[in-house]
XYZ file of C-alpha atoms in Angstrom:
427
model
C 77.844 20.926 29.234
C 75.768 23.468 27.330
C 71.963 23.324 27.029
C 72.291 21.877 23.504
C 72.872 18.153 24.103
C 74.755 17.424 20.886
C 77.233 20.284 21.372
C 78.799 18.720 24.445
C 81.969 16.645 24.568
C 80.495 14.777 27.546
C 77.685 13.501 25.350
C 80.062 12.065 22.750
C 82.204 10.443 25.432
C 79.222 9.007 27.280
C 77.160 7.797 24.324
C 79.203 4.627 23.569
C 79.075 3.651 27.254
C 75.329 4.269 27.384
C 74.697 2.233 24.215
C 76.738 -0.672 25.559
C 74.967 -0.528 28.931
C 71.521 -0.409 27.306
C 72.468 -3.302 25.034
C 73.455 -5.407 28.026
C 70.284 -4.586 29.986
C 68.171 -6.047 27.177
C 69.446 -9.482 28.100
C 68.411 -9.049 31.733
C 64.899 -7.637 31.477
C 62.970 -5.181 29.374
C 62.010 -3.118 32.406
C 65.682 -2.730 33.357
C 66.348 -1.371 29.857
C 63.600 1.220 30.320
C 64.786 2.236 33.786
C 68.356 2.592 32.516
C 67.156 4.727 29.612
C 65.105 6.928 31.962
C 68.132 7.367 34.217
C 70.166 8.415 31.149
C 67.483 10.907 30.086
C 67.353 12.492 33.529
C 71.130 12.472 33.963
C 71.663 14.353 30.704
C 69.396 17.080 32.046
C 70.878 17.246 35.531
C 74.501 17.606 34.379
C 73.763 20.656 32.237
C 75.105 23.927 33.699
C 72.692 25.858 35.935
C 70.058 23.118 35.663
C 69.041 22.154 39.160
C 67.156 19.145 40.393
C 64.175 21.520 40.651
C 64.034 21.806 36.874
C 64.071 18.039 36.440
C 61.424 17.783 39.135
C 59.295 20.269 37.234
C 59.590 18.204 34.045
C 58.608 15.049 35.919
C 55.649 16.824 37.554
C 54.401 17.964 34.136
C 54.852 14.430 32.785
C 53.000 12.940 35.740
C 50.125 15.386 35.334
C 49.959 14.633 31.609
C 49.881 10.899 32.203
C 47.193 11.252 34.890
C 45.111 13.208 32.385
C 45.427 10.437 29.800
C 44.296 7.863 32.379
C 41.200 9.899 33.234
C 40.337 10.529 29.592
C 40.594 6.833 28.701
C 37.608 6.045 30.901
C 34.312 5.034 29.361
C 32.743 8.487 29.517
C 30.694 10.413 26.984
C 32.469 12.651 24.465
C 30.895 15.711 26.066
C 32.203 14.779 29.505
C 35.687 14.120 28.139
C 35.714 17.505 26.373
C 34.544 19.197 29.578
C 37.355 17.540 31.536
C 40.090 18.116 28.944
C 39.331 21.828 28.427
C 40.737 23.071 31.777
C 43.699 20.700 31.460
C 44.567 22.154 28.064
C 44.068 25.721 29.305
C 46.396 25.097 32.259
C 49.015 23.633 29.929
C 48.681 26.624 27.588
C 48.965 29.046 30.516
C 52.095 27.299 31.828
C 53.611 27.301 28.348
C 52.864 31.010 27.815
C 54.223 32.001 31.215
C 57.428 30.019 30.808
C 58.028 30.589 27.112
C 57.427 34.334 27.097
C 59.061 35.070 30.478
C 55.968 36.568 32.094
C 57.776 36.408 35.453
C 58.997 39.990 35.025
C 55.470 41.311 35.527
C 55.048 39.640 38.914
C 55.690 41.114 42.345
C 58.880 39.909 44.002
C 57.236 37.507 46.511
C 55.204 35.887 43.727
C 58.280 35.819 41.478
C 60.366 34.102 44.135
C 57.659 31.485 44.673
C 57.312 30.834 40.947
C 61.047 30.464 40.485
C 61.307 28.013 43.366
C 60.555 25.270 40.815
C 62.735 26.378 37.919
C 65.780 28.482 37.163
C 65.184 31.832 35.502
C 65.383 31.859 31.712
C 66.244 28.191 31.170
C 62.920 26.693 30.187
C 62.608 28.021 26.626
C 66.124 26.716 25.863
C 65.460 23.335 27.375
C 62.616 22.126 25.275
C 59.461 23.066 27.179
C 57.789 23.824 23.840
C 58.330 20.183 22.854
C 57.111 18.956 26.237
C 53.935 21.020 25.774
C 53.109 19.596 22.333
C 53.745 16.047 23.559
C 51.477 16.455 26.579
C 48.796 18.192 24.508
C 48.780 15.523 21.796
C 48.633 12.719 24.368
C 45.611 14.368 26.024
C 43.830 14.690 22.672
C 44.730 11.116 21.678
C 43.437 9.770 24.992
C 40.229 11.772 24.632
C 39.768 10.404 21.105
C 40.360 6.781 22.109
C 43.698 6.415 20.308
C 45.671 5.415 23.429
C 45.378 1.988 25.021
C 47.189 0.752 28.131
C 50.525 2.559 27.827
C 52.502 2.632 31.083
C 53.634 5.517 33.273
C 57.259 4.526 32.704
C 56.732 4.693 28.939
C 55.226 8.168 29.337
C 58.210 9.428 31.362
C 60.524 8.078 28.660
C 58.392 9.795 26.025
C 58.577 13.214 27.686
C 62.284 13.048 28.607
C 63.624 11.200 25.520
C 67.028 12.865 25.282
C 67.835 12.683 21.529
C 64.657 14.610 20.673
C 64.284 16.681 23.834
C 65.353 20.044 22.387
C 64.216 20.058 18.767
C 62.342 16.907 17.833
C 61.455 14.954 15.788
C 58.039 14.994 17.469
C 56.667 11.504 17.988
C 53.167 10.483 19.140
C 52.929 8.731 22.503
C 51.260 5.588 21.156
C 53.901 5.083 18.478
C 56.714 5.886 20.902
C 55.400 3.404 23.468
C 55.317 0.636 20.852
C 58.846 1.307 19.662
C 60.339 1.539 23.174
C 58.716 -1.801 24.059
C 60.119 -3.334 20.879
C 63.564 -2.012 21.837
C 63.257 -3.394 25.372
C 62.402 -6.828 24.007
C 65.207 -6.907 21.436
C 68.350 -8.969 22.036
C 70.558 -6.971 19.692
C 73.501 -5.305 21.420
C 73.934 -2.344 19.063
C 71.004 -2.340 16.635
C 71.409 -0.468 13.314
C 74.904 0.719 14.295
C 76.283 0.024 10.802
C 73.860 2.525 9.237
C 73.189 4.866 12.160
C 76.809 5.698 13.023
C 77.638 7.049 9.517
C 74.439 9.102 9.552
C 75.285 10.436 13.013
C 78.741 11.522 11.818
C 77.187 13.113 8.728
C 74.893 15.081 11.042
C 77.905 16.151 13.128
C 79.663 17.367 9.981
C 76.626 19.351 8.831
C 75.954 20.980 12.205
C 79.486 21.667 13.410
C 81.514 22.047 10.198
C 79.274 23.257 7.360
C 76.677 25.353 9.210
C 79.281 27.597 10.956
C 80.828 28.351 7.555
C 77.469 29.630 6.259
C 76.388 31.572 9.344
C 78.661 34.654 8.871
C 76.896 35.364 5.562
C 73.372 34.763 6.923
C 70.932 37.523 7.751
C 71.354 37.468 11.568
C 75.075 38.114 11.142
C 74.846 41.015 8.671
C 71.594 42.793 9.510
C 73.250 45.344 11.813
C 75.757 46.765 9.396
C 74.830 46.554 5.732
C 71.124 47.229 5.368
C 71.839 49.751 2.618
C 73.031 46.996 0.268
C 70.197 45.078 -1.379
C 72.501 42.375 -2.783
C 73.994 41.640 0.634
C 70.538 41.426 2.206
C 69.337 39.072 -0.543
C 72.350 36.827 -0.070
C 71.753 37.029 3.680
C 68.221 35.683 3.226
C 69.459 32.850 1.010
C 72.404 32.025 3.272
C 70.172 31.890 6.337
C 67.787 29.473 4.622
C 70.719 27.189 3.782
C 72.151 27.610 7.284
C 68.840 26.720 8.927
C 68.479 23.631 6.754
C 72.048 22.402 7.245
C 72.031 23.073 10.993
C 68.569 21.704 11.750
C 68.750 18.702 9.422
C 72.144 17.882 10.935
C 70.602 17.954 14.399
C 67.777 15.743 13.133
C 70.301 13.291 11.662
C 72.000 13.019 15.049
C 68.696 12.696 16.903
C 67.249 10.060 14.561
C 70.432 7.993 14.358
C 70.912 8.076 18.148
C 67.321 6.938 18.671
C 67.813 4.089 16.209
C 71.056 3.051 17.893
C 68.979 2.712 21.059
C 66.910 0.157 19.129
C 63.928 2.473 18.600
C 62.224 3.906 15.538
C 62.299 7.633 14.777
C 60.363 9.606 12.192
C 62.173 11.434 9.411
C 62.083 15.213 9.656
C 63.259 16.423 6.230
C 62.619 15.251 2.680
C 64.546 17.346 0.121
C 62.879 20.684 0.986
C 64.697 22.536 -1.782
C 62.642 20.510 -4.268
C 59.403 21.995 -2.917
C 57.053 23.463 -5.535
C 55.069 25.653 -3.132
C 55.127 26.700 0.494
C 52.441 24.078 1.138
C 54.675 21.434 -0.419
C 57.657 22.741 1.560
C 55.854 22.043 4.838
C 55.398 18.453 3.714
C 59.189 18.274 3.455
C 60.489 20.590 6.223
C 60.288 19.710 9.948
C 57.736 17.143 8.854
C 56.886 15.917 12.341
C 55.974 19.434 13.487
C 54.010 20.038 10.275
C 52.097 16.774 10.790
C 51.428 17.716 14.421
C 50.093 21.138 13.394
C 47.938 19.521 10.714
C 46.401 16.872 12.978
C 45.981 18.799 16.222
C 45.387 22.407 15.098
C 44.510 22.710 11.405
C 42.001 19.865 10.944
C 40.043 20.480 14.174
C 39.904 24.201 13.436
C 38.869 23.726 9.805
C 36.113 21.245 10.706
C 34.876 23.605 13.416
C 34.676 26.498 10.958
C 32.907 24.314 8.375
C 30.396 23.190 10.996
C 29.485 26.860 11.460
C 29.505 28.175 7.868
C 28.882 24.889 6.018
C 30.912 23.269 3.258
C 28.365 22.745 0.506
C 30.195 25.075 -1.894
C 33.889 25.376 -2.844
C 33.958 28.951 -1.587
C 32.990 27.923 1.939
C 35.499 25.089 1.940
C 38.214 27.452 0.713
C 37.328 30.025 3.378
C 37.438 27.423 6.151
C 40.751 25.975 4.947
C 42.340 29.402 4.424
C 41.260 30.699 7.840
C 42.373 27.502 9.565
C 45.811 27.426 7.928
C 46.407 31.102 8.697
C 45.540 30.683 12.380
C 47.594 27.468 12.525
C 50.752 29.225 11.370
C 50.216 32.224 13.585
C 50.120 29.699 16.441
C 53.236 28.059 14.977
C 55.060 31.388 15.083
C 53.951 32.078 18.658
C 54.954 28.537 19.643
C 58.517 29.343 18.603
C 58.563 32.695 20.443
C 57.184 36.234 20.559
C 59.843 38.232 18.703
C 58.847 40.378 15.737
C 60.701 38.040 13.390
C 58.768 34.990 14.591
C 55.457 36.863 14.457
C 56.283 37.839 10.869
C 57.194 34.226 10.082
C 53.836 32.976 11.382
C 51.676 35.669 9.784
C 53.451 35.758 6.412
C 53.590 31.958 6.128
C 49.926 31.770 7.094
C 48.910 34.311 4.432
C 50.872 32.563 1.680
C 49.557 29.126 2.676
C 45.997 30.480 2.845
C 46.382 31.891 -0.675
C 47.848 28.613 -1.945
C 45.090 26.452 -0.478
C 42.465 28.767 -1.999
C 44.124 28.643 -5.416
C 44.431 24.853 -5.158
C 40.719 24.419 -4.438
C 39.606 26.646 -7.332
C 42.292 26.326 -10.010
C 44.643 23.346 -9.519
C 42.662 20.847 -11.610
C 42.238 23.276 -14.488
C 45.921 24.286 -14.479
C 47.022 20.641 -14.353
C 44.816 19.709 -17.302
C 46.013 22.734 -19.244
C 49.668 21.771 -18.701
C 49.132 18.115 -19.631
C 49.048 18.944 -23.344
C 51.863 21.518 -23.212
C 55.071 19.625 -22.503
C 57.246 22.689 -23.067
C 55.436 24.666 -20.423
C 55.579 21.855 -17.883
C 59.340 22.252 -17.511
C 59.010 26.007 -17.096
C 56.263 25.514 -14.535
C 58.367 22.979 -12.602
C 61.374 25.326 -12.487
C 59.299 28.420 -11.756
C 57.324 26.793 -8.958
C 60.530 25.652 -7.248
C 62.045 29.125 -7.537
C 58.839 30.565 -6.082
C 58.861 28.163 -3.145
C 62.566 28.748 -2.500
C 62.288 32.534 -2.354
C 59.087 32.554 -0.318
C 60.768 30.222 2.174
C 63.844 32.474 2.308
C 61.670 35.513 2.988
C 59.568 33.806 5.663
C 62.459 32.162 7.535
C 64.915 35.059 7.203
C 63.974 37.237 10.207
C 63.309 34.483 12.780
C 66.654 34.852 14.613
C 66.804 38.640 14.422
C 66.300 40.835 17.450
C 63.267 43.121 17.412
C 65.521 46.097 16.622
C 67.142 44.254 13.714
C 63.747 43.234 12.357
C 62.473 46.827 12.446
C 65.599 48.109 10.687
C 65.390 45.357 8.069
C 61.795 46.078 7.124
C 62.397 49.826 7.126
C 65.157 49.177 4.611
C 62.914 46.919 2.524
C 60.155 49.536 2.643
C 62.607 52.212 1.569
C 63.745 50.168 -1.427
C 60.152 49.455 -2.465
C 59.230 53.143 -2.243
C 62.565 54.168 -3.806
C 63.419 56.346 -0.813
C 66.406 56.000 1.520
C 65.769 53.931 4.642
C 66.180 55.812 7.902
């Protein structure tokens, strides 16, 4: 098998057997259903090439530590004490994420490197979903600290962290909601719930990811950036093709993940909602990877914005706009770093953050006036609707375009763009 679960023949052969087995365990006992599902989650990790039992052990250790933190933070302590306790836990999680995601091992001496790698295999963690483990553990710590978690079990938490359909790329669920849906599934007596609707959606996702997306990829920016940077039309089409490729590939993966989860008898959040109909970059992020966008909003943007407003105040629109703009910019820089540290991802985070900061500022100061002005001008409303969608589409193309490029490709691309803007040949 390869590290991408849905690209493996073994997964497709084993899924019907797993669904039948899980359906039968519902009639025996709900706990047996959960234990069978956990065994399936762990097995799908263990059978991947070069993934040792040490990696699975590492995942389970992180899950155990996260659950222990939620237990501590659910105690009847003061808010100040809970914040004091959660701070080092969050810092340790962030440090582990940074070390594993950005491959900091290369800066360590050999004895330290050997000790660090005794738990995990070199280079596998970023590909195997540690970014998604980190956001799940972080959100569960914050939810426990805020009193939003009540009595969820250790077994539920292990299922939450290792849930195989969403392990590599989401959708990102919250622990409380996941615990409720897995308990509903364990108590159900349906053998193959939602199969009549989930199987067609699963096959549609397969078609998008494995048939349509590969047809688009040769024309997308990562495939052409090395050879034809002197051709503006090719680069433009490369941006557009990559945006379509990313949507088709990722939404296809989400279709497979969501439909598999529902065939297990569980609920799963939608991840896309017609993103090409977006009227701004802000609106796009209410339609694109919606579970990640909601996570960023609830756990990064809102806390940061309220913190800034507590310092500068929010008695005037200007202060509110400044707080919102600063918070959204920092949130998307973090979003870029969460995906990786390449130049393309740093550009994605910074550029998206700047555009979103500008949009939120414009919305605070001008949206009501523009809306009222357009209400009595029906002819302009159509032009505004078309123009805003074209704006959102091209901004999205430009922000997403470089994310899969190497650092060398990114530098060459922006040198070429700079040369065209200045009307001088790119070096």
